[in-house]
PDB file of C-alpha atoms in Angstrom:
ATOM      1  CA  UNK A 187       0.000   0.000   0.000  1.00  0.00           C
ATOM      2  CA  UNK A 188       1.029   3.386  -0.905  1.00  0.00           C
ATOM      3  CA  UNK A 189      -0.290   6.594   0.403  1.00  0.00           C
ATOM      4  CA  UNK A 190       0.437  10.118  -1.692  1.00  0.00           C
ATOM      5  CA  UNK A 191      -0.137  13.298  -0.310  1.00  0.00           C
ATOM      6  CA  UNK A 192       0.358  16.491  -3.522  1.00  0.00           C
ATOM      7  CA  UNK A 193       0.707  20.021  -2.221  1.00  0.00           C
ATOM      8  CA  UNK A 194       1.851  23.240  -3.077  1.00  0.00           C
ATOM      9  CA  UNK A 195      -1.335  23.994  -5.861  1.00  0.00           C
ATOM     10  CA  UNK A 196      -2.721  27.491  -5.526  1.00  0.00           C
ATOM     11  CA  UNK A 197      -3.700  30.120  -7.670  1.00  0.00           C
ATOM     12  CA  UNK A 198      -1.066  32.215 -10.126  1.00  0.00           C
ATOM     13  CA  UNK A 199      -0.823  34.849 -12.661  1.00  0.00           C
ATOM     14  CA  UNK A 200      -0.070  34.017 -16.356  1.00  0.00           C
ATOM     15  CA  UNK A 201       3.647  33.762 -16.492  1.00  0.00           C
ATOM     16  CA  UNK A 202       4.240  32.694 -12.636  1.00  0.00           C
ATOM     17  CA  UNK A 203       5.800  29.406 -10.996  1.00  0.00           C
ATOM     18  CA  UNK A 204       4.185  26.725  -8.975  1.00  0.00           C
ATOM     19  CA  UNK A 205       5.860  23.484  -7.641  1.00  0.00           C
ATOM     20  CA  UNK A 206       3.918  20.403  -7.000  1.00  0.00           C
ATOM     21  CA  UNK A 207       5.467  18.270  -4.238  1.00  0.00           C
ATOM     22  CA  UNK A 208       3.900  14.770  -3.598  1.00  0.00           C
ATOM     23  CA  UNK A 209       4.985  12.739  -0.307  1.00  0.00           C
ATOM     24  CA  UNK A 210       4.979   8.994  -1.072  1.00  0.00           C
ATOM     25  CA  UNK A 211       4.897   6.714   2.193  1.00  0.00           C
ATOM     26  CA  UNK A 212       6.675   3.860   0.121  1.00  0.00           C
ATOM     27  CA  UNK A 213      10.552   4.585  -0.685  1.00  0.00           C
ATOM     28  CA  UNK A 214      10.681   6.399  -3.987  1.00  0.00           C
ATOM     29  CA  UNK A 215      13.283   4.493  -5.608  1.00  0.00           C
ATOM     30  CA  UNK A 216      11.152   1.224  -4.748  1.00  0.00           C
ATOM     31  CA  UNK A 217       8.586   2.858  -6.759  1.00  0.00           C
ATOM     32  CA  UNK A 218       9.434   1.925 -10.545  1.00  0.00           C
ATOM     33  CA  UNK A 219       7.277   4.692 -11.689  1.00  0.00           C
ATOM     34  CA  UNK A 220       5.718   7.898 -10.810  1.00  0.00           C
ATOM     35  CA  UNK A 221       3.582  10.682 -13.045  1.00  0.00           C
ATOM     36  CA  UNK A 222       2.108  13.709 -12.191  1.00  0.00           C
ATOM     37  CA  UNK A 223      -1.782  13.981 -14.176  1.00  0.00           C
ATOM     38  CA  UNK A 224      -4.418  16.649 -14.599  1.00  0.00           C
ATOM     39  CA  UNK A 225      -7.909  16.673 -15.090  1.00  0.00           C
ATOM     40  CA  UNK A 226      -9.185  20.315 -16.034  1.00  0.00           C
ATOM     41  CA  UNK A 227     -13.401  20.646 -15.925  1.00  0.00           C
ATOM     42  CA  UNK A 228     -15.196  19.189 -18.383  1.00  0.00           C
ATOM     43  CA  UNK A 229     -12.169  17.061 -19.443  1.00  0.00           C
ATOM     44  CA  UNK A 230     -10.342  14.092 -19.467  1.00  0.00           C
ATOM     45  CA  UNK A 231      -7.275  13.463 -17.303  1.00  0.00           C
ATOM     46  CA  UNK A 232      -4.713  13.991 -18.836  1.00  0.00           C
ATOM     47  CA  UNK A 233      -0.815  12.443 -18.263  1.00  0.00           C
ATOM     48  CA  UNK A 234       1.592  15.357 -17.742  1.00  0.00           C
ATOM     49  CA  UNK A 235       5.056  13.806 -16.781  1.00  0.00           C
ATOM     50  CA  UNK A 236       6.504  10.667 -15.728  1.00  0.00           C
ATOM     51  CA  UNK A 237       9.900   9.400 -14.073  1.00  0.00           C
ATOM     52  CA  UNK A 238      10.991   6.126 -13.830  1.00  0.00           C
ATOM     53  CA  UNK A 239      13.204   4.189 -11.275  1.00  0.00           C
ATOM     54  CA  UNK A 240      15.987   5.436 -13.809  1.00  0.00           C
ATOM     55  CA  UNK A 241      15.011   8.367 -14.119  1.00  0.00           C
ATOM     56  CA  UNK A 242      13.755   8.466 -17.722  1.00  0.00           C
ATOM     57  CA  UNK A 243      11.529  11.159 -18.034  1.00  0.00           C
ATOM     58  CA  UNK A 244       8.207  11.866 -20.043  1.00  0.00           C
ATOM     59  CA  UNK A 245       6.842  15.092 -20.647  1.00  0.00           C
ATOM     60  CA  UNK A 246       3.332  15.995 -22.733  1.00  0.00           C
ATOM     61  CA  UNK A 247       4.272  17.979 -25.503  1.00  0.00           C
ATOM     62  CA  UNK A 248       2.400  21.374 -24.104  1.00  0.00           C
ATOM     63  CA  UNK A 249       4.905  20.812 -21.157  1.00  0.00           C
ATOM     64  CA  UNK A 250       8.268  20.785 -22.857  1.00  0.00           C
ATOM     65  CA  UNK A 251      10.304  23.254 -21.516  1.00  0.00           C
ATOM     66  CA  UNK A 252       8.139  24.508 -18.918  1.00  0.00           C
ATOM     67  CA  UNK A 253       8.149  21.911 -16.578  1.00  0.00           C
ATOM     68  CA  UNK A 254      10.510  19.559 -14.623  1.00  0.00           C
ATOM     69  CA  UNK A 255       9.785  16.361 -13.057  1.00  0.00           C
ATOM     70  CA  UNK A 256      12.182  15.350 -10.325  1.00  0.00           C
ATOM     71  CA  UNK A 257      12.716  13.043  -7.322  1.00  0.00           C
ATOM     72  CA  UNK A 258      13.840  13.573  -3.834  1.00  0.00           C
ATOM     73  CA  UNK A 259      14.714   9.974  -2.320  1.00  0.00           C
ATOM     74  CA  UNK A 260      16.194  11.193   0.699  1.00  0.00           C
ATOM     75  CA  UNK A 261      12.289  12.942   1.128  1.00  0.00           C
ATOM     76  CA  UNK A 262      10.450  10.068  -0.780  1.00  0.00           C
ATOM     77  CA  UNK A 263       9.212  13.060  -2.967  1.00  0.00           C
ATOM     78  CA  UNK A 264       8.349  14.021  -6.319  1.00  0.00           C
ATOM     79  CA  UNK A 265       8.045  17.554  -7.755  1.00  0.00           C
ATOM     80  CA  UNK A 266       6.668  19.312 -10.256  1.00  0.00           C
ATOM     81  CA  UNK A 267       8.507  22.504 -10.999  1.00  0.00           C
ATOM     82  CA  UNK A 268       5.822  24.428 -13.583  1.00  0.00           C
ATOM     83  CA  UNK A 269       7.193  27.806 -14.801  1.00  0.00           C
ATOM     84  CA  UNK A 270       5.571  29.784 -17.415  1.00  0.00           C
ATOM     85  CA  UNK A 271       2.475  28.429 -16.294  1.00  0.00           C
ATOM     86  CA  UNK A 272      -1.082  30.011 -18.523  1.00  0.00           C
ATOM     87  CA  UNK A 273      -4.873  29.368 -18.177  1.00  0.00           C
ATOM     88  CA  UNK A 274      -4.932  26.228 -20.191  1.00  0.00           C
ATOM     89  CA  UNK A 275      -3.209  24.798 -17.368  1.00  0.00           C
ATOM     90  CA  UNK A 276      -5.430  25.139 -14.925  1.00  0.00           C
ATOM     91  CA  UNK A 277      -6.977  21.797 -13.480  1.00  0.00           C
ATOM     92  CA  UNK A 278      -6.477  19.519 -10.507  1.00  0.00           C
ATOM     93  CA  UNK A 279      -3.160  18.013 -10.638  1.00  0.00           C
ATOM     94  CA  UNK A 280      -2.349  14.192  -9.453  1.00  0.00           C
ATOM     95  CA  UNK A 281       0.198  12.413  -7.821  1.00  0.00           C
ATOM     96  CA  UNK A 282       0.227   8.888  -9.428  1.00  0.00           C
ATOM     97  CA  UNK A 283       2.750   5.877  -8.462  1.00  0.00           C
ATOM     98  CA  UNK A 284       3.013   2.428  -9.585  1.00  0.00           C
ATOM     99  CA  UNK A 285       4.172   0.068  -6.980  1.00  0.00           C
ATOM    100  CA  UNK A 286       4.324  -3.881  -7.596  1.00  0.00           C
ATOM    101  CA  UNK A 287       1.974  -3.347 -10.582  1.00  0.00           C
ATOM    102  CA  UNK A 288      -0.796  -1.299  -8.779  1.00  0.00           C
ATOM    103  CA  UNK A 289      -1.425   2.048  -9.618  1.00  0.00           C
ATOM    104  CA  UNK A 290      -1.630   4.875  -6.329  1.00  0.00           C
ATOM    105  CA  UNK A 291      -3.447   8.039  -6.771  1.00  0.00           C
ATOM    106  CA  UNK A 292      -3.464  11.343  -4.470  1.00  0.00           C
ATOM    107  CA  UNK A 293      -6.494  13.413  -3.405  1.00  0.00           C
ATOM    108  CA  UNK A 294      -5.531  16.058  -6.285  1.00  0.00           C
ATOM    109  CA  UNK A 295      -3.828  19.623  -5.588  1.00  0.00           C
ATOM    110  CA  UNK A 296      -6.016  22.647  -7.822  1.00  0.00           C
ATOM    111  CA  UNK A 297      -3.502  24.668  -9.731  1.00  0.00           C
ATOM    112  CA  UNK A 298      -5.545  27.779 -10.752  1.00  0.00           C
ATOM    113  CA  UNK A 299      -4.128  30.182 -13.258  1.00  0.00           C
ATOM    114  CA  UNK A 300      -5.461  33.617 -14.045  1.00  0.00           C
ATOM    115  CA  UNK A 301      -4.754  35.803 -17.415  1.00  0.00           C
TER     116      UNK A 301
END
């Protein structure tokens, strides 16, 4: 069993910075994959970025260059550095882990971002 617990959502002016943290109760690098989603009203969720135990990295196109995914083992974190962050990025972000072939979710941190 894995428990994740996002924070640091909020709201943000066109052009500002957030970064997502999610706190995994598991060790991270026992974790052979992590991923941060969205869902954003009205639409499906959506994969944003991914790390693996390796530390490959995946990043939806819209997301190139704008954000990071990272790791923390010492914390058993994951972050989501977001810079240059606009409206069409607002939507509830999730913390996502697969651990021994089951798939963990977080509660969802709102990332709100005003023109």
């Amino acid at each position: 069993q894995v428990q994740l617990v996002e924070s640091g959502g909020g709201l943000v002016q066109a052009g500002g910075s957030l970064r997502l943290s999610c706190a995994a109760s598991a060790t991270v690098f026992s974790i052979n994959y992590m991923a941060w989603y969205r869902q954003a009203p009205g639409k499906q969720r959506e994969l944003v970025a991914s790390i693996t135990g390796r530390n490959i990295t995946y990043y939806i196109d819209s997301a190139k260059g704008r954000f990071t995914i990272s790791t923390d083992n010492a914390k058993n974190t994951v972050y989501l550095q977001m810079n240059g962050l606009s409206p069409d990025d607002t939507a509830v972000y999730y913390c996502n882990a697969n651990y021994r072939n089951v798939a963990y979710w977080g509660q969802g941190t709102q990332v709100t971002v005003s023109s």
